[in-house]
C-alpha positions as MATLAB code, in Angstrom:
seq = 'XXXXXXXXXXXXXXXXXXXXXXXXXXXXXXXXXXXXXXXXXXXXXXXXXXXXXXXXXXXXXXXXXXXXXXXXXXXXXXXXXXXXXXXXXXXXXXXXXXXXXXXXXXXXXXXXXXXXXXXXXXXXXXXXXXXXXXXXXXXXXXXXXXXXXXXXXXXXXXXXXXXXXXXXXXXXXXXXXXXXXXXXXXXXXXXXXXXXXXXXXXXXXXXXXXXXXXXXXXXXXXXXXXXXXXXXXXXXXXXXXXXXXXXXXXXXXXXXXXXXXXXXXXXXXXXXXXXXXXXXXXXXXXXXXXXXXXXXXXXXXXXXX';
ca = [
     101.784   71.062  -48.341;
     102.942   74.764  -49.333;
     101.010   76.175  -46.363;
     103.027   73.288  -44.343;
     106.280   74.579  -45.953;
     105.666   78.635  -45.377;
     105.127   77.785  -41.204;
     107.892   76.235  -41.427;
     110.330   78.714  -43.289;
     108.460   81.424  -41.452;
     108.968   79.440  -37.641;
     112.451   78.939  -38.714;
     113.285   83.032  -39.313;
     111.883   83.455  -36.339;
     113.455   81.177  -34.227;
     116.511   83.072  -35.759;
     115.849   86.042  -35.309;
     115.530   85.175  -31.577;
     118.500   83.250  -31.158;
     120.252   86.572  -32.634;
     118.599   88.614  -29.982;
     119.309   85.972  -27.398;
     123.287   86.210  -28.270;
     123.607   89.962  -29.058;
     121.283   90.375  -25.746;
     121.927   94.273  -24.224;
     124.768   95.228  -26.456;
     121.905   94.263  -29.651;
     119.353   96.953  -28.231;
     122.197   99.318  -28.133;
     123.485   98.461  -31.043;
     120.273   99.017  -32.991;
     119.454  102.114  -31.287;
     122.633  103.902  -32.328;
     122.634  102.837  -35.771;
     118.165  104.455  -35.850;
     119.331  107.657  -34.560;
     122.336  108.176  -37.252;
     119.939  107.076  -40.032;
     117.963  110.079  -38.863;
     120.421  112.177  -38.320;
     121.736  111.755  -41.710;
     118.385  111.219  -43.029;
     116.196  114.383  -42.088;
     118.290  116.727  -43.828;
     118.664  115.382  -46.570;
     114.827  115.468  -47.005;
     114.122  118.966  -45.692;
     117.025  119.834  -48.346;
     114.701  118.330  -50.523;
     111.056  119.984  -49.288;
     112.839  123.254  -49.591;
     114.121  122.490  -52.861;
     109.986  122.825  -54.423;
     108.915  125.677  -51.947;
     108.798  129.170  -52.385;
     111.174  131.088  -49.674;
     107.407  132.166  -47.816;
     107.258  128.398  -47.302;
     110.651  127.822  -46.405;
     110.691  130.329  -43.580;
     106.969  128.921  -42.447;
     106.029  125.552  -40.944;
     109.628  123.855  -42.090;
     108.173  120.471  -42.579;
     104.859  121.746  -44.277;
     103.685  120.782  -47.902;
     103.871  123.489  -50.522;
     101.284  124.640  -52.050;
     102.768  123.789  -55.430;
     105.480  122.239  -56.163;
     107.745  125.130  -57.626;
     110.137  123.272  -60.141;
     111.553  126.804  -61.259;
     114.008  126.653  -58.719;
     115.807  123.936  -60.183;
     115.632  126.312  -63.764;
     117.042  129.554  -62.023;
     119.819  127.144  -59.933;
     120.593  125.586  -63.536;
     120.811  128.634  -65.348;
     121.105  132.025  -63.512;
     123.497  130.555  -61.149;
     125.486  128.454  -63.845;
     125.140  125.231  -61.510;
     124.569  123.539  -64.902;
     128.316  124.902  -65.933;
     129.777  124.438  -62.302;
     128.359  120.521  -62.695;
     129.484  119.963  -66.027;
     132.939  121.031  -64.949;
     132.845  118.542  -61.233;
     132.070  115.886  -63.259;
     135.109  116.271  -65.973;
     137.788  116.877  -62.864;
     136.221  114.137  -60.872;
     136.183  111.821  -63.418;
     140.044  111.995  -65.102;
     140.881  112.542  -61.378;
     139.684  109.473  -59.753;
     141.085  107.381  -62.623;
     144.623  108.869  -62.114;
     144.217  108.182  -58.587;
     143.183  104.052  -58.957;
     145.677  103.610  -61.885;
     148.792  105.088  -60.151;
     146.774  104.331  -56.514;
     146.506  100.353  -57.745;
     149.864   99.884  -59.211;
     151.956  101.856  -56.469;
     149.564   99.281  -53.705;
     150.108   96.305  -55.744;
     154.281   97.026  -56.145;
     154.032   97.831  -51.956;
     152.393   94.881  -51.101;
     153.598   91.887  -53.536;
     157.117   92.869  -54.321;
     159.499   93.221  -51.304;
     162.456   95.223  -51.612;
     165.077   97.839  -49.821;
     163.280  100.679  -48.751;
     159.643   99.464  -49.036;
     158.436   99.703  -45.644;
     159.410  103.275  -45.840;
     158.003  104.693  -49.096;
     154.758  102.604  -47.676;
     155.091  104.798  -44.306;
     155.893  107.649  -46.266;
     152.497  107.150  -48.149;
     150.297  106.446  -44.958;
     151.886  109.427  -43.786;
     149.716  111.421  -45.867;
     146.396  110.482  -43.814;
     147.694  112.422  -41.223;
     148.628  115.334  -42.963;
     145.581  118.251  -42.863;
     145.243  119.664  -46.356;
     144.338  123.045  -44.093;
     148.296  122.785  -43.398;
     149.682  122.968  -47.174;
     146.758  125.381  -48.867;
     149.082  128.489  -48.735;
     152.545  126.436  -49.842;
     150.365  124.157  -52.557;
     149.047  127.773  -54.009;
     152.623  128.522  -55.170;
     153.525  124.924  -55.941;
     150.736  125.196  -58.495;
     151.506  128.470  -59.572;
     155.035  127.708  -60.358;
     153.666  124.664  -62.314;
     152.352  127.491  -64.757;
     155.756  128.251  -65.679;
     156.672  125.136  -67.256;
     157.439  124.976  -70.442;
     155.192  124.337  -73.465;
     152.682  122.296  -70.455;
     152.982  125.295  -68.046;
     149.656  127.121  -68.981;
     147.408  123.403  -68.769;
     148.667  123.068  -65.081;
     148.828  125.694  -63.488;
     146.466  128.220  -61.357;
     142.831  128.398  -62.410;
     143.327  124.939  -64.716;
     140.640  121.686  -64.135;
     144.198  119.717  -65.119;
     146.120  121.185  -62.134;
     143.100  121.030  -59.905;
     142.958  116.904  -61.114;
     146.961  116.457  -60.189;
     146.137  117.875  -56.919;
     143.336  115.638  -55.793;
     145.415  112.823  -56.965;
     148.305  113.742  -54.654;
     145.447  114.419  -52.039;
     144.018  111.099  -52.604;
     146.580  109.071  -53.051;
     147.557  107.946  -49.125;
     143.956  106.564  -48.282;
     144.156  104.738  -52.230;
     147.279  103.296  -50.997;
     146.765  102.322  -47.654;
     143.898  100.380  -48.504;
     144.279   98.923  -51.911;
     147.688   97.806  -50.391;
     145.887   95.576  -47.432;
     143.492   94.109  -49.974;
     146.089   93.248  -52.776;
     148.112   91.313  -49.602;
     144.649   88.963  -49.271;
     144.701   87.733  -53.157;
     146.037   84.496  -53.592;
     149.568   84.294  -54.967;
     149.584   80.962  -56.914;
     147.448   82.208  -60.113;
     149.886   85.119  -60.620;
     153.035   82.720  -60.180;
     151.224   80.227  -62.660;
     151.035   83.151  -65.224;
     154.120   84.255  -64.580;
     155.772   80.345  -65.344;
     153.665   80.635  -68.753;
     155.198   83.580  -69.812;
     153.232   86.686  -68.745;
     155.043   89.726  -67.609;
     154.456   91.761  -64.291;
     152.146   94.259  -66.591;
     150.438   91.799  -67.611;
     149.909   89.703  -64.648;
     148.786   93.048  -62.613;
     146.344   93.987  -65.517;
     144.397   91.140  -66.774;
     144.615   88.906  -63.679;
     145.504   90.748  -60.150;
     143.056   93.924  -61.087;
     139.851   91.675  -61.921;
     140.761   89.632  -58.754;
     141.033   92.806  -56.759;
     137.560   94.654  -58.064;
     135.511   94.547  -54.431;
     138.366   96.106  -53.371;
     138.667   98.706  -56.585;
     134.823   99.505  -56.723;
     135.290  100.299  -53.093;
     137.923  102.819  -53.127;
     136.624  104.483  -56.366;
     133.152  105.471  -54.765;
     134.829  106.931  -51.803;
     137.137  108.924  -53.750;
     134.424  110.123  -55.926;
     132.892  111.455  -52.863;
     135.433  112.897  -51.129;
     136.549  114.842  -54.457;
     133.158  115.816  -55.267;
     132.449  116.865  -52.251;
     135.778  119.169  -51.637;
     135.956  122.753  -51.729;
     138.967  124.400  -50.104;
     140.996  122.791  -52.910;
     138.688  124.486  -55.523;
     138.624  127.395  -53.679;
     142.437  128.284  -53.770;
     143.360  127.095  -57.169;
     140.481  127.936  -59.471;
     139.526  131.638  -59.258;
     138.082  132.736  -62.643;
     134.494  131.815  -62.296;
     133.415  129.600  -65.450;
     136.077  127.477  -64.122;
     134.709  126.906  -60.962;
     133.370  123.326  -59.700;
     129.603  122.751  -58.290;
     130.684  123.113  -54.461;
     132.160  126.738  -55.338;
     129.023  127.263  -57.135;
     126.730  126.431  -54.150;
     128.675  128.342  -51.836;
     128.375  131.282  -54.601;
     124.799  131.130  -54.286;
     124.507  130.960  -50.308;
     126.720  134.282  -50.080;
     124.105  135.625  -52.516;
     121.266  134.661  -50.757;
     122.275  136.668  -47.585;
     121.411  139.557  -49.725;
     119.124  138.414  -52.878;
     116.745  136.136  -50.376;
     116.677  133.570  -52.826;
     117.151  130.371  -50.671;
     114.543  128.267  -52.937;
     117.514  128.461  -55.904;
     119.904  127.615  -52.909;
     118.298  123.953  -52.020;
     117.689  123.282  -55.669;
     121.378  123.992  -55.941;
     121.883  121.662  -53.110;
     119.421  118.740  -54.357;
     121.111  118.870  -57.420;
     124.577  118.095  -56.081;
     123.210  115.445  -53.616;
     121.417  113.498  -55.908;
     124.279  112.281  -58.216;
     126.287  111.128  -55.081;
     123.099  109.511  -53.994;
     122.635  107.226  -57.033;
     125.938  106.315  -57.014;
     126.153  105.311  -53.408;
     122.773  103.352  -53.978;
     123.839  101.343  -57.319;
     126.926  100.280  -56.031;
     125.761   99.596  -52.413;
     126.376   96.126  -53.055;
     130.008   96.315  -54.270;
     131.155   98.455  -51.709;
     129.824   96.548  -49.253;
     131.713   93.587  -50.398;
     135.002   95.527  -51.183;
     135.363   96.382  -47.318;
     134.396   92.905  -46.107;
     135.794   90.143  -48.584;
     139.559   91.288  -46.985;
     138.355   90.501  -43.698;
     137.140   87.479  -44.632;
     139.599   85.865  -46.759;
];
């Protein structure tokens, strides 16, 4: 009887699977073939980045996808502490962190207002918002420099927000993320269903409440979404970095790394270099892989609903 019932489940995926192929027919193939070769070409750097990261530079420079020898775990130890990547990490993950929740708390309630409550003018501070997606942050380096810099001058706060401080780097990159926050929290919050919030609202909760304890859990697909890519994208940036924090223990990880690749043009050591390098991918990495799930869900439950 079980052998009966495992043909059966297994004749049934595979009369599936076939009637899938059948459907999709050419555009399938293609389909398949173009998502094989971006796995690899996202894919085989990442693990060469990671070969090189236990090789000595001999082995580097040899047979690129050869074994080492050994596996030379004293790159990580000279990244970590002769190149301060341990300092330049410790200091990512405090700006990252206070700056991506400034982004969904102000990102979440200036969506929620934008796409719930309609009133005079809101079609325009919602364009004026998207606006920002289209604006290179190459264009306003040189003008945000000064902006900053006359931040410094405030009083009694001045000296915490201006140049070369991880609180006026984190008001930055919530400016900087704030359009893409916007623009998509504000699409998902329009999918929620109105009638719980209008039930609350008859029983005597107010619009804080409403938006904290019943619209936010409603919109966390949507939430967990947004926060992963704006932990990437601010982990991952470096002109911002570059303009605004210039005394060196300040510095994040990506101004690190590229501290350590202008090095290596002269000191040859490219093993500390893809330790450096493995050790600012692999954060990212679990991240992206724990929440697969969630993000996954965030981008298609306002399609579907």
């Amino acid at each position: 009887m079980t052998t009966m019932i495992s043909w059966t489940a297994a004749n049934s995926r595979k009369i599936a699977r076939e009637e899938r192929r059948r459907r999709l027919g050419p555009l399938g193939v293609l389909t398949h073939l173009a998502l094989l070769i971006w796995t690899l070409l996202v894919m085989v750097p990442i693990l060469w980045t990671f070969l090189a990261s236990v090789k000595s530079e001999d082995e580097i420079f040899g047979d690129a996808w050869s074994l080492p020898a050994s596996l030379r775990w004293d790159n990580f130890a000279r990244a970590w502490e002769q190149a301060h990547i341990g300092q330049y990490m410790l200091n990512s993950v405090i700006v990252v962190a206070f700056s991506t929740f400034g982004t969904m708390l102000i990102g979440s309630m200036a969506a929620y207002v934008l796409a719930r409550y309609p009133f005079r003018g809101n079609r325009a501070v919602y364009l004026l918002f998207v606006s920002g997606l289209a604006f290179p942050v190459y264009l306003a380096l040189t003008p945000l420099f000064f902006v900053v810099q006359n931040m410094g001058n405030v009083p009694v706060i001045g000296p915490f927000i201006g140049l070369n401080t991880h609180a006026g780097l984190v008001l930055v990159y919530i400016a900087y993320s704030m359009p893409f926050t916007v623009f998509f929290l504000s699409a998902f919050f329009r999918t929620l269903p109105t009638a719980v919030g209008e039930a609350a609202m008859v029983d005597g909760a107010s619009h804080t409440r409403v938006f904290f304890q019943i619209m936010l859990p409603m919109a966390k697909p949507g939430i967990i979404s947004i926060t992963i890519f704006n932990i990437l994208g601010q982990w991952n940036q470096y002109q911002l970095p570059l303009v605004l924090l210039q005394e060196r223990d300040k510095w994040v990880l990506t101004q690190g790394i590229a501290d350590i690749s202008t090095a290596a043009g002269y000191d040859q050591d490219w093993s500390a270099l893809f330790a450096a390098l493995t050790l600012a991918i692999l954060p990212m990495l679990i991240v992206y892989t724990v929440f697969q799930r969630q993000i996954q869900s965030g981008l298609t439950s306002g399609a579907l609903k």
